[in-house]
Short mmCIF file of C-alpha atoms in Angstrom, two decimals:
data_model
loop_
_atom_site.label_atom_id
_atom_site.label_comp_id
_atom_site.label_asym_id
_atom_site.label_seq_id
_atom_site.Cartn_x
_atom_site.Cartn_y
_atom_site.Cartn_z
CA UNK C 1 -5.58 1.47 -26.45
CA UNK C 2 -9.21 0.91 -24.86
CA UNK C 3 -11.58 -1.53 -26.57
CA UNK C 4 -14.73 -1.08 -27.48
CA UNK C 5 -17.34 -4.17 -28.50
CA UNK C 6 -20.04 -2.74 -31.23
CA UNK C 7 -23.07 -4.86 -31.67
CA UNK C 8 -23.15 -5.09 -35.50
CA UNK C 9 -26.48 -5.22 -36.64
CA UNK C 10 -25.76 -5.41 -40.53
CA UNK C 11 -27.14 -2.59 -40.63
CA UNK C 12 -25.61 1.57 -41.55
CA UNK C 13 -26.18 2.78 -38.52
CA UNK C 14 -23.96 0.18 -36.28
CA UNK C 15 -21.60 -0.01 -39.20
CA UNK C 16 -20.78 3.66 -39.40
CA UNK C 17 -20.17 3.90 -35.28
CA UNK C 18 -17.68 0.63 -35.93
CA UNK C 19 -15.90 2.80 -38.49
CA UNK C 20 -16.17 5.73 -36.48
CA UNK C 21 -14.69 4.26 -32.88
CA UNK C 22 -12.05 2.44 -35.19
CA UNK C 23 -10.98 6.20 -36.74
CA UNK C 24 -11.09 7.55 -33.16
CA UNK C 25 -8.15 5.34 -32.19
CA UNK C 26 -10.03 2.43 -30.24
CA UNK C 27 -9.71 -1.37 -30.39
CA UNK C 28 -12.84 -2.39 -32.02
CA UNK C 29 -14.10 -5.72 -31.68
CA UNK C 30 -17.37 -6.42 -33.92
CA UNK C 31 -20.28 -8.88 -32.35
CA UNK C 32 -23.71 -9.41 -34.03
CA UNK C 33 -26.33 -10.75 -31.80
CA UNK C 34 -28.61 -13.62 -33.04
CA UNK C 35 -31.49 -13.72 -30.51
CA UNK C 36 -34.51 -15.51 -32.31
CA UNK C 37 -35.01 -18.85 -34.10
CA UNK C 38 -38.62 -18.92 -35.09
CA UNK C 39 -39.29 -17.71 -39.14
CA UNK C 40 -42.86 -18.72 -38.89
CA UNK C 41 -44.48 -15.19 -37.99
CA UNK C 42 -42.16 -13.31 -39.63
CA UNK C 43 -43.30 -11.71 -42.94
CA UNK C 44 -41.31 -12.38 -45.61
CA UNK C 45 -38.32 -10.96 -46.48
CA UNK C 46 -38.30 -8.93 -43.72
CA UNK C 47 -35.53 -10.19 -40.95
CA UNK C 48 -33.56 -11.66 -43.46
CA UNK C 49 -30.80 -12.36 -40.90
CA UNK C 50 -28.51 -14.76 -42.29
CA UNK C 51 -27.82 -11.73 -45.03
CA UNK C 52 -27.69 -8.98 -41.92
CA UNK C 53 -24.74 -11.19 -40.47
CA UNK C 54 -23.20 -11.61 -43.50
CA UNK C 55 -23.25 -7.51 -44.14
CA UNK C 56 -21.84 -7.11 -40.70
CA UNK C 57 -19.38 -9.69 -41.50
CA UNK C 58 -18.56 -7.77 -44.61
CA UNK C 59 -18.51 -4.28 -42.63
CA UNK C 60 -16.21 -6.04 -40.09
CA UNK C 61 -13.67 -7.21 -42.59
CA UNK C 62 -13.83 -4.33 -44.84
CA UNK C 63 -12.89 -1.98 -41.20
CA UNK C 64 -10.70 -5.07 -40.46
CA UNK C 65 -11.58 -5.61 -37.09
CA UNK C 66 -12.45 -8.93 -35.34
CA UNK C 67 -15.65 -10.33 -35.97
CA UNK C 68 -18.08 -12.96 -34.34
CA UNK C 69 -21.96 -14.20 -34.46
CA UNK C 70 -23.27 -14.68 -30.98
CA UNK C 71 -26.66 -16.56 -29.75
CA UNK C 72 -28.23 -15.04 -27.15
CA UNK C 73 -31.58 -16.22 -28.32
CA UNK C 74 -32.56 -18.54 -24.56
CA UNK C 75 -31.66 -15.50 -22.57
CA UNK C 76 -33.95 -13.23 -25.42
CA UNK C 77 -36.99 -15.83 -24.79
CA UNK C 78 -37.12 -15.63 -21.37
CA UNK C 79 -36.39 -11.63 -20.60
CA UNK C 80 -38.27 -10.14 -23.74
CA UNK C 81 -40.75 -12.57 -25.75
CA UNK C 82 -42.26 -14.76 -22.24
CA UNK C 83 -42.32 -10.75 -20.65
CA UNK C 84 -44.32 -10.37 -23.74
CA UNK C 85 -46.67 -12.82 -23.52
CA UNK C 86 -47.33 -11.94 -19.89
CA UNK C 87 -47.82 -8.29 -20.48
CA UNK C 88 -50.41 -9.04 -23.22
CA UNK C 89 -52.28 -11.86 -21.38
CA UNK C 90 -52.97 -9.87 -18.71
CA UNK C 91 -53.88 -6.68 -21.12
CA UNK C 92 -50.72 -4.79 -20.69
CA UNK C 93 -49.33 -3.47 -24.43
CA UNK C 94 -45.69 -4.35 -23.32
CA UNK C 95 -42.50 -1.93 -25.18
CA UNK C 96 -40.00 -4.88 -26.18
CA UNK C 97 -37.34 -2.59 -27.60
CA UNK C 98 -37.32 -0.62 -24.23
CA UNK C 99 -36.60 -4.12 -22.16
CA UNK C 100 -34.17 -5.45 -24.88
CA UNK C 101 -31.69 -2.27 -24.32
CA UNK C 102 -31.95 -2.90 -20.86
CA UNK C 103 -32.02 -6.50 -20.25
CA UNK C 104 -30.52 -7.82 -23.49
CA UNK C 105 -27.62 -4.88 -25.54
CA UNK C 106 -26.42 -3.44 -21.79
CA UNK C 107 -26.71 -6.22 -19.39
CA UNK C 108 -25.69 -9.81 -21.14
CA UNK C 109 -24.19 -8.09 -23.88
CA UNK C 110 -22.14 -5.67 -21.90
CA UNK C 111 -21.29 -8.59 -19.81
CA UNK C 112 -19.82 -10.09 -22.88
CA UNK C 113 -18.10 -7.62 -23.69
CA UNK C 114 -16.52 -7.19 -20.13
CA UNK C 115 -15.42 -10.99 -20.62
CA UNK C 116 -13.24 -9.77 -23.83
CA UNK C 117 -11.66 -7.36 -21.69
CA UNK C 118 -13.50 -4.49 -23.30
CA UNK C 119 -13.91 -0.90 -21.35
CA UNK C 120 -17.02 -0.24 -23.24
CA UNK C 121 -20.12 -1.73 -25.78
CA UNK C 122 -20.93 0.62 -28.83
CA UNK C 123 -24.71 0.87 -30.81
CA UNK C 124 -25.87 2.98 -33.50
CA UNK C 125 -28.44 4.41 -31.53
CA UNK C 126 -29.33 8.32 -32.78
CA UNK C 127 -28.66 9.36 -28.92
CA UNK C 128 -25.53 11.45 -26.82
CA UNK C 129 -24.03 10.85 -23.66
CA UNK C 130 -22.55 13.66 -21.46
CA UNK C 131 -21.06 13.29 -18.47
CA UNK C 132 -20.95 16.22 -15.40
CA UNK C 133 -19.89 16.33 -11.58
CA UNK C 134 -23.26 16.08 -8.87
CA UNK C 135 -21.68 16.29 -5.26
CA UNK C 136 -18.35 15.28 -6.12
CA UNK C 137 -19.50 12.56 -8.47
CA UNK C 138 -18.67 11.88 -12.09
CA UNK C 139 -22.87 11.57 -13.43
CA UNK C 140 -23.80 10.51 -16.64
CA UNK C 141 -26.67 12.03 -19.16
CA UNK C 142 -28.60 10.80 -21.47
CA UNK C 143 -28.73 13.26 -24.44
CA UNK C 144 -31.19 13.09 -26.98
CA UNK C 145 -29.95 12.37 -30.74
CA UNK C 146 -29.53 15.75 -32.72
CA UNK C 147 -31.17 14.19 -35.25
CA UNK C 148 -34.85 15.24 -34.53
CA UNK C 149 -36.40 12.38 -36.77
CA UNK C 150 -33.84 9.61 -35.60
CA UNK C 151 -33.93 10.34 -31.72
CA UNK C 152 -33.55 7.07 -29.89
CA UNK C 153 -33.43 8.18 -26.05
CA UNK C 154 -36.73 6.70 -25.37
CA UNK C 155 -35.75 3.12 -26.40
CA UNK C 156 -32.75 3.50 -23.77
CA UNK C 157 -34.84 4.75 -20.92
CA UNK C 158 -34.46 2.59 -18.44
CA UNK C 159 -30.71 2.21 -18.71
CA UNK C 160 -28.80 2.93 -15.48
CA UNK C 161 -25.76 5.10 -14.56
CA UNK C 162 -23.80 2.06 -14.38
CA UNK C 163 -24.95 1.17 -17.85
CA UNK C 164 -24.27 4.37 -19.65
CA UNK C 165 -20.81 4.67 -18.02
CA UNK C 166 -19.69 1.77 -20.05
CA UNK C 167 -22.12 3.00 -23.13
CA UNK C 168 -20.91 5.08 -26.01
CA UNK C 169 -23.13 6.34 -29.15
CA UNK C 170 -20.70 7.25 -31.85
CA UNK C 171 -23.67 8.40 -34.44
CA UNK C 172 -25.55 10.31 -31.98
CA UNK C 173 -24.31 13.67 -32.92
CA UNK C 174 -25.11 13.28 -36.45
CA UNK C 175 -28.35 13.41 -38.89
CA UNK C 176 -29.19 9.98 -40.78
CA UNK C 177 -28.11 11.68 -44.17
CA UNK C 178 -24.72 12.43 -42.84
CA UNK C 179 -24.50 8.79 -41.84
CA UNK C 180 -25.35 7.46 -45.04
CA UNK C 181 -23.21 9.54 -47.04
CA UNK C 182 -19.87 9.06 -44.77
CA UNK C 183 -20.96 4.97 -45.24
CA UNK C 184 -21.41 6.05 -49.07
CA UNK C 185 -18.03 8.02 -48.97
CA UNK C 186 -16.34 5.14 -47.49
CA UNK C 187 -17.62 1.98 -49.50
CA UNK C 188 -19.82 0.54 -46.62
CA UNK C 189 -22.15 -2.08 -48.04
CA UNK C 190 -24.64 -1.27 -45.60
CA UNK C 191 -24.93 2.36 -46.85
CA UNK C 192 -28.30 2.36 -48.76
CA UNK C 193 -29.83 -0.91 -46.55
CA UNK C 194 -33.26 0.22 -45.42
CA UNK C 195 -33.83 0.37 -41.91
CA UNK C 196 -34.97 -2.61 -40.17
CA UNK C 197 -38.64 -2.04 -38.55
CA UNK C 198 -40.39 -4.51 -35.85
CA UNK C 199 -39.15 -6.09 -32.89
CA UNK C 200 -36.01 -5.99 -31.70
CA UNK C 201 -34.13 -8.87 -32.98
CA UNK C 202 -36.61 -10.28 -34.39
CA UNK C 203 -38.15 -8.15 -37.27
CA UNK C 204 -41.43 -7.05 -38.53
CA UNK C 205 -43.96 -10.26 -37.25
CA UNK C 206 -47.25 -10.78 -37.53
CA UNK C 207 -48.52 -9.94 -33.93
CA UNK C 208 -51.57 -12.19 -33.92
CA UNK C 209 -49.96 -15.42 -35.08
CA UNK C 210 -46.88 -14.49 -32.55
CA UNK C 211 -48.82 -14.05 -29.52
CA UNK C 212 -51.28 -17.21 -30.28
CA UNK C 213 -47.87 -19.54 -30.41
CA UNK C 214 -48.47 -19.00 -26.68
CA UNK C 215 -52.24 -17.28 -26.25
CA UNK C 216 -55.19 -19.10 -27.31
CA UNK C 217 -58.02 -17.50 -29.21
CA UNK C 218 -60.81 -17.03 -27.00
CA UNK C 219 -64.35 -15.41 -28.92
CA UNK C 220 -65.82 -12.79 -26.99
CA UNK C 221 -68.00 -9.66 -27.58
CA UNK C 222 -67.00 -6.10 -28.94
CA UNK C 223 -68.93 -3.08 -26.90
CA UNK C 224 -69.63 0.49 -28.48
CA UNK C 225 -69.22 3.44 -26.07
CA UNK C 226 -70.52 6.57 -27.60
CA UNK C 227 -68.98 9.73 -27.20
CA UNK C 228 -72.12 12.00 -25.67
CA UNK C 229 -72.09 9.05 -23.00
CA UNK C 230 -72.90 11.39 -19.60
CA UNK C 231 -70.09 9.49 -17.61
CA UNK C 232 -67.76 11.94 -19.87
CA UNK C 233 -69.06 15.32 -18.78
CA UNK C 234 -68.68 14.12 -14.98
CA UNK C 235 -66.49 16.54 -13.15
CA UNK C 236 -63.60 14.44 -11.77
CA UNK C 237 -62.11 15.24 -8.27
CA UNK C 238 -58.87 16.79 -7.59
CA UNK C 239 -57.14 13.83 -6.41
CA UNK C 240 -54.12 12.34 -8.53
CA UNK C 241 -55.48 8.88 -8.17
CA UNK C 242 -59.12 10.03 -10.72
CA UNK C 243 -56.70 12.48 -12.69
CA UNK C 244 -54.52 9.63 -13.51
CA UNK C 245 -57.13 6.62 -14.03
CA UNK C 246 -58.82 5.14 -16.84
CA UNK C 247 -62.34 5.18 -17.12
CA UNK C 248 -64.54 2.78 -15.74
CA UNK C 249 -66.46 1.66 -19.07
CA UNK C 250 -68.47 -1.11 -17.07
CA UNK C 251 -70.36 2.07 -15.65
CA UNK C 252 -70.58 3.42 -19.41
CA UNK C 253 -74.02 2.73 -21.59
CA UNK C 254 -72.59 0.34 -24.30
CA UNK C 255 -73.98 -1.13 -27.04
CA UNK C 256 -72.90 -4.78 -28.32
CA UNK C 257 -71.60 -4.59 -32.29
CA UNK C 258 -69.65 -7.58 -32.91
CA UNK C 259 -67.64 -10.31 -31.90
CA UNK C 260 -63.01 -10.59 -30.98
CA UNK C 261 -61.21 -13.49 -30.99
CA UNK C 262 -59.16 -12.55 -27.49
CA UNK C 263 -59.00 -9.50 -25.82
CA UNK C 264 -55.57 -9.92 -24.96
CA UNK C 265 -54.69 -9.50 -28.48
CA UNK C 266 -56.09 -5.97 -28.33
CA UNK C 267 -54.39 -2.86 -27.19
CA UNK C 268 -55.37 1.09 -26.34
CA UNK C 269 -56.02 3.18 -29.67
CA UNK C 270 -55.41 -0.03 -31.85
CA UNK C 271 -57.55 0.58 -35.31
CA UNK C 272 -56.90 -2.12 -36.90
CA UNK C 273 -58.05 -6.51 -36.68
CA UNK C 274 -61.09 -5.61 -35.36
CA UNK C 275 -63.09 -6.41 -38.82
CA UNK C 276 -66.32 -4.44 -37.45
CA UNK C 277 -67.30 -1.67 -40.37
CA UNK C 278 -70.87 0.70 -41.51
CA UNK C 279 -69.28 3.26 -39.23
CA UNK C 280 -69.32 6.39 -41.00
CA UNK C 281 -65.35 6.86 -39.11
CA UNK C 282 -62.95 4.17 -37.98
CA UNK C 283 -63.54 2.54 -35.06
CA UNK C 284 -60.69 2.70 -32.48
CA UNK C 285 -60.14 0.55 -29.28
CA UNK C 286 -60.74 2.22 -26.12
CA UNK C 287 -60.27 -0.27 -23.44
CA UNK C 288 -59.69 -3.99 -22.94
CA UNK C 289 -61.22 -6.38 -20.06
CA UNK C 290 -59.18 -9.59 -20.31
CA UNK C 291 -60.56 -10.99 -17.47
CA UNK C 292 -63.90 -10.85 -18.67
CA UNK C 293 -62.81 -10.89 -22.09
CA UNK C 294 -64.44 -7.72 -23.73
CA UNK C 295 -63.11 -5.32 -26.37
CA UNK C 296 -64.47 -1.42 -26.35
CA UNK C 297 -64.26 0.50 -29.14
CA UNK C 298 -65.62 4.21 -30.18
CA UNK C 299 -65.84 5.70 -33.46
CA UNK C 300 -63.19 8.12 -34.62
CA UNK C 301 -59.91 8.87 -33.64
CA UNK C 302 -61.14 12.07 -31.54
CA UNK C 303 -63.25 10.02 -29.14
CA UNK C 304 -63.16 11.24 -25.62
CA UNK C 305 -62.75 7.42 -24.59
CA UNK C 306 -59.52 7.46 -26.12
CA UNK C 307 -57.80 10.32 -23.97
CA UNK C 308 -57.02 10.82 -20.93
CA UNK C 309 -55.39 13.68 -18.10
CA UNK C 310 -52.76 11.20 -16.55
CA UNK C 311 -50.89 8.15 -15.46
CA UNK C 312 -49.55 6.37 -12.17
CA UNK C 313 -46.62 4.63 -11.85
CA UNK C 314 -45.85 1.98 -8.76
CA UNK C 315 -43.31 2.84 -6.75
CA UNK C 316 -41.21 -0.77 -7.95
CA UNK C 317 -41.61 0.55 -11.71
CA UNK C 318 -40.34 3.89 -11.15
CA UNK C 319 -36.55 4.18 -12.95
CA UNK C 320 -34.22 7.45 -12.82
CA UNK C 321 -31.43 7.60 -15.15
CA UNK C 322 -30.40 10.58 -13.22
CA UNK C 323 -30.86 9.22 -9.36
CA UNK C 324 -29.20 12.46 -8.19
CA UNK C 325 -32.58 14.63 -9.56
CA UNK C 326 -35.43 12.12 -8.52
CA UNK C 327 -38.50 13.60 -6.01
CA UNK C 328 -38.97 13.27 -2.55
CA UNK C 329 -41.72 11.89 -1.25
CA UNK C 330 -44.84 14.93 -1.71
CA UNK C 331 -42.39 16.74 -4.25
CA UNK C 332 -43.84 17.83 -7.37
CA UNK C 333 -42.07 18.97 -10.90
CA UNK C 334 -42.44 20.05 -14.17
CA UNK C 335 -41.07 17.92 -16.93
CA UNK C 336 -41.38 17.09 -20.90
CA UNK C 337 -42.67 13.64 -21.43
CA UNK C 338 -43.59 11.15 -23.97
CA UNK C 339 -45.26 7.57 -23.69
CA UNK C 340 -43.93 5.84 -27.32
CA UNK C 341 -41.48 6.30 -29.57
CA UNK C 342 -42.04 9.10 -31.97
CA UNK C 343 -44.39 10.87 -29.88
CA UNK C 344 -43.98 14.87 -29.60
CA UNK C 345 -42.94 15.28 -25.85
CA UNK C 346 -45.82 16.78 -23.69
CA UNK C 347 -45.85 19.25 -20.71
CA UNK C 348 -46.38 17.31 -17.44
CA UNK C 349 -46.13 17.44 -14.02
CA UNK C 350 -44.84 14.56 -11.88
CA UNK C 351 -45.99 14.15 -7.73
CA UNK C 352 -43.99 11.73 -6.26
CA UNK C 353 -47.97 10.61 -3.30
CA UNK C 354 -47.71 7.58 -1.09
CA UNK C 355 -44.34 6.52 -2.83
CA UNK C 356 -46.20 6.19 -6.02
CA UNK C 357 -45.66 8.41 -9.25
CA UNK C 358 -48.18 10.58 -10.86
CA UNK C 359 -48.16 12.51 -14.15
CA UNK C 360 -50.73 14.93 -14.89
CA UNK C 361 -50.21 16.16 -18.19
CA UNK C 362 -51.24 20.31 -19.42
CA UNK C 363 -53.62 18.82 -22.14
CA UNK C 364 -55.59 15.42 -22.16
CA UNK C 365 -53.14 12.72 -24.08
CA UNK C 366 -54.18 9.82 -26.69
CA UNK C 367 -53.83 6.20 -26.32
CA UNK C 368 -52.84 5.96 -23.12
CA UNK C 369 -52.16 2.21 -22.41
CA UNK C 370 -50.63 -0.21 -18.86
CA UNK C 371 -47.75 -1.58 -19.60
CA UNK C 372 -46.25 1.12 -21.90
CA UNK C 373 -42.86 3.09 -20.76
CA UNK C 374 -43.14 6.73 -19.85
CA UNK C 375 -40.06 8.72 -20.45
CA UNK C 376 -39.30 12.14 -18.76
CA UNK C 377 -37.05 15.36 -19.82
CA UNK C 378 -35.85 18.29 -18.90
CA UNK C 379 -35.03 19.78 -22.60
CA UNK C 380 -32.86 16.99 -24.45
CA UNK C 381 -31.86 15.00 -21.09
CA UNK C 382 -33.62 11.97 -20.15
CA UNK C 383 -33.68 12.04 -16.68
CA UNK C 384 -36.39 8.79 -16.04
CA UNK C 385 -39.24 6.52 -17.00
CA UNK C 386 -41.46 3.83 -15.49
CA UNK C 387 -44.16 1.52 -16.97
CA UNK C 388 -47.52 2.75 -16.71
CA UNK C 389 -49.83 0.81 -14.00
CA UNK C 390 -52.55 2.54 -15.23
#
């Protein structure tokens, strides 16, 4: 009988692949990770985890499988929340659910698991995994969820082939309401628990009280670019490098209309915290300078400031799940791609220039932002990502 090691969030999606696996005939060992310590920025009532351990624990005896709370919560600090404070103190809007698959649910955790003699580590994640034969070799895919809504893939985008061989997604083949009525059907006392939102592990925070445990407010001054600004109509060249960069808004007429408190605390498209009104629309961020410590902002959520015809990745930040399909070196190739969560996938094209990778999307794309993950498909398959340099 092979054993498989489910991270048991206390939550119905987790707890309906535990009773899943278990049905299926495997040894199933329950573990629920405890990663962070600090209540203080957390809003109330929402990361309640003492009560998500204690539903696990009561999914775990209820399936009658082993049970046990684990700390991983010095390895979380250093690989997700200090790679957070990094990323936003140098202006980078970091994805921590994208490193916490990677570094923290199938690398430490699978190790784990390994350790209890396990031959693989289950999640609820709405996500498939195939497997086919490239050359000779057994390869592994990563599937989106058939649940449209739910579809996880992107948060598990920089998982390797060595990762996935030891991964399995019991739920992935299912819709949300067919989860929550087999929990229903079967007594689970997760099976009307609202999903948990925030970040991973640690639950819906307040951003700007999280980041200044480690960033210091520093006053600086808020610029207005305005949309009929000439530098917008300027034909760019052909070469990937303009079609993938920002804009330079230091070359941009501006016009001062307020004061931040740190532009590190600011990120691409971000509406909110910026306390600056008597626009007749909302004013969006456009652009950070944390080295010089200005926010820019334009008014509505159409501004041209806000989109852009590309991205570059560095050649050390480029990831394929599927090594066997990545580009040679002047290769180009069509793919479906998306750069958050949620996000309707976009035609792209991807040229693999000077080792470096370029997407050039089909229409101009919104919020566009360094440090962010971009995922690329072919259909339902991811097949890689990398973090955007710019």
């Amino acid at each position: 009988m092979k054993r498989v090691v489910v991270g048991l969030s206390g939550g119905v999606d987790s707890s309906v692949a535990a009773y899943l696996l278990k049905e299926q005939g495997y040894d199933v060992v329950g573990i629920f990770m405890r990663n962070w310590h600090d209540d203080s920025v957390i809003l109330d009532h929402e990361c309640p985890w003492i009560e998500d351990s204690n539903d696990a624990l009561a999914v775990a005896e209820m399936l009658e499988i082993p049970f046990q709370v684990i700390d991983f919560s010095e390895q979380y600090k250093e690989r997700i929340v200090d790679y957070m404070f990094r990323e936003y103190e140098i202006g980078r809007t970091p994805n921590p659910d994208v490193l916490c698959n990677r570094e923290i649910k199938f690398d430490i955790f699978l190790e784990m698991a390994m350790q209890l003699d396990a031959d693989f580590v289950a999640t609820g994640h709405y996500c498939q995994k195939k497997s086919i034969e490239v050359n000779g070799n057994q390869t592994y895919q990563l599937i989106a969820g058939a649940d449209n809504n739910k579809d996880q893939s992107y948060f598990l985008c920089q998982l390797s082939q060595e990762q996935l061989s030891k991964a399995l997604f019991p739920i992935g083949h299912l819709q949300k309401s067919e989860v929550r009525a087999l929990a229903e059907k079967i007594g689970l006392a997760t099976a009307q628990k609202k999903d948990s939102q925030g970040l991973c592990f640690i639950g819906k925070v307040k951003l700007p009280d999280f980041l200044q445990q480690q960033l210091q407010p520093k006053e600086g001054n808020v610029f207005e670019i305005f949309p009929d600004d000439p530098q917008f109509s300027k034909k760019a060249s052909d070469t990937l490098e303009d079609n993938s960069s920002p804009y330079d808004f230091k070359k941009f007429s501006a016009k001062k209309i307020g004061k931040h408190s740190g532009a590190h605390f600011y990120t691409i498209g971000q509406r909110k915290g910026l306390g600056i009104g008597g626009k007749v629309e909302p004013i969006f961020v456009i652009a950070t300078d944390t080295q010089k410590n200005i926010v820019y902002v334009g008014e509505g959520k159409n501004h041209p400031g806000l989109f852009r015809n590309g991205l570059k990745i560095q050649e050390s930040e480029i990831h394929w799940v599927r090594p066997d399909m990545q580009l040679k070196e002047g290769e180009s190739k069509e793919f479906l791609v998306r750069i958050r969560y949620r996000q309707e996938l976009e035609k792209c094209t991807l040229y693999l220039n000077n080792k470096n990778l370029y997407l050039i999307f089909d229409r101009p794309q919104r919020g566009i932002a360094k440090g962010q993950f971009a995922a690329w498909y072919l259909k339902d398959e991811l097949i890689g990502s990398g973090v955007i340099f710019a």
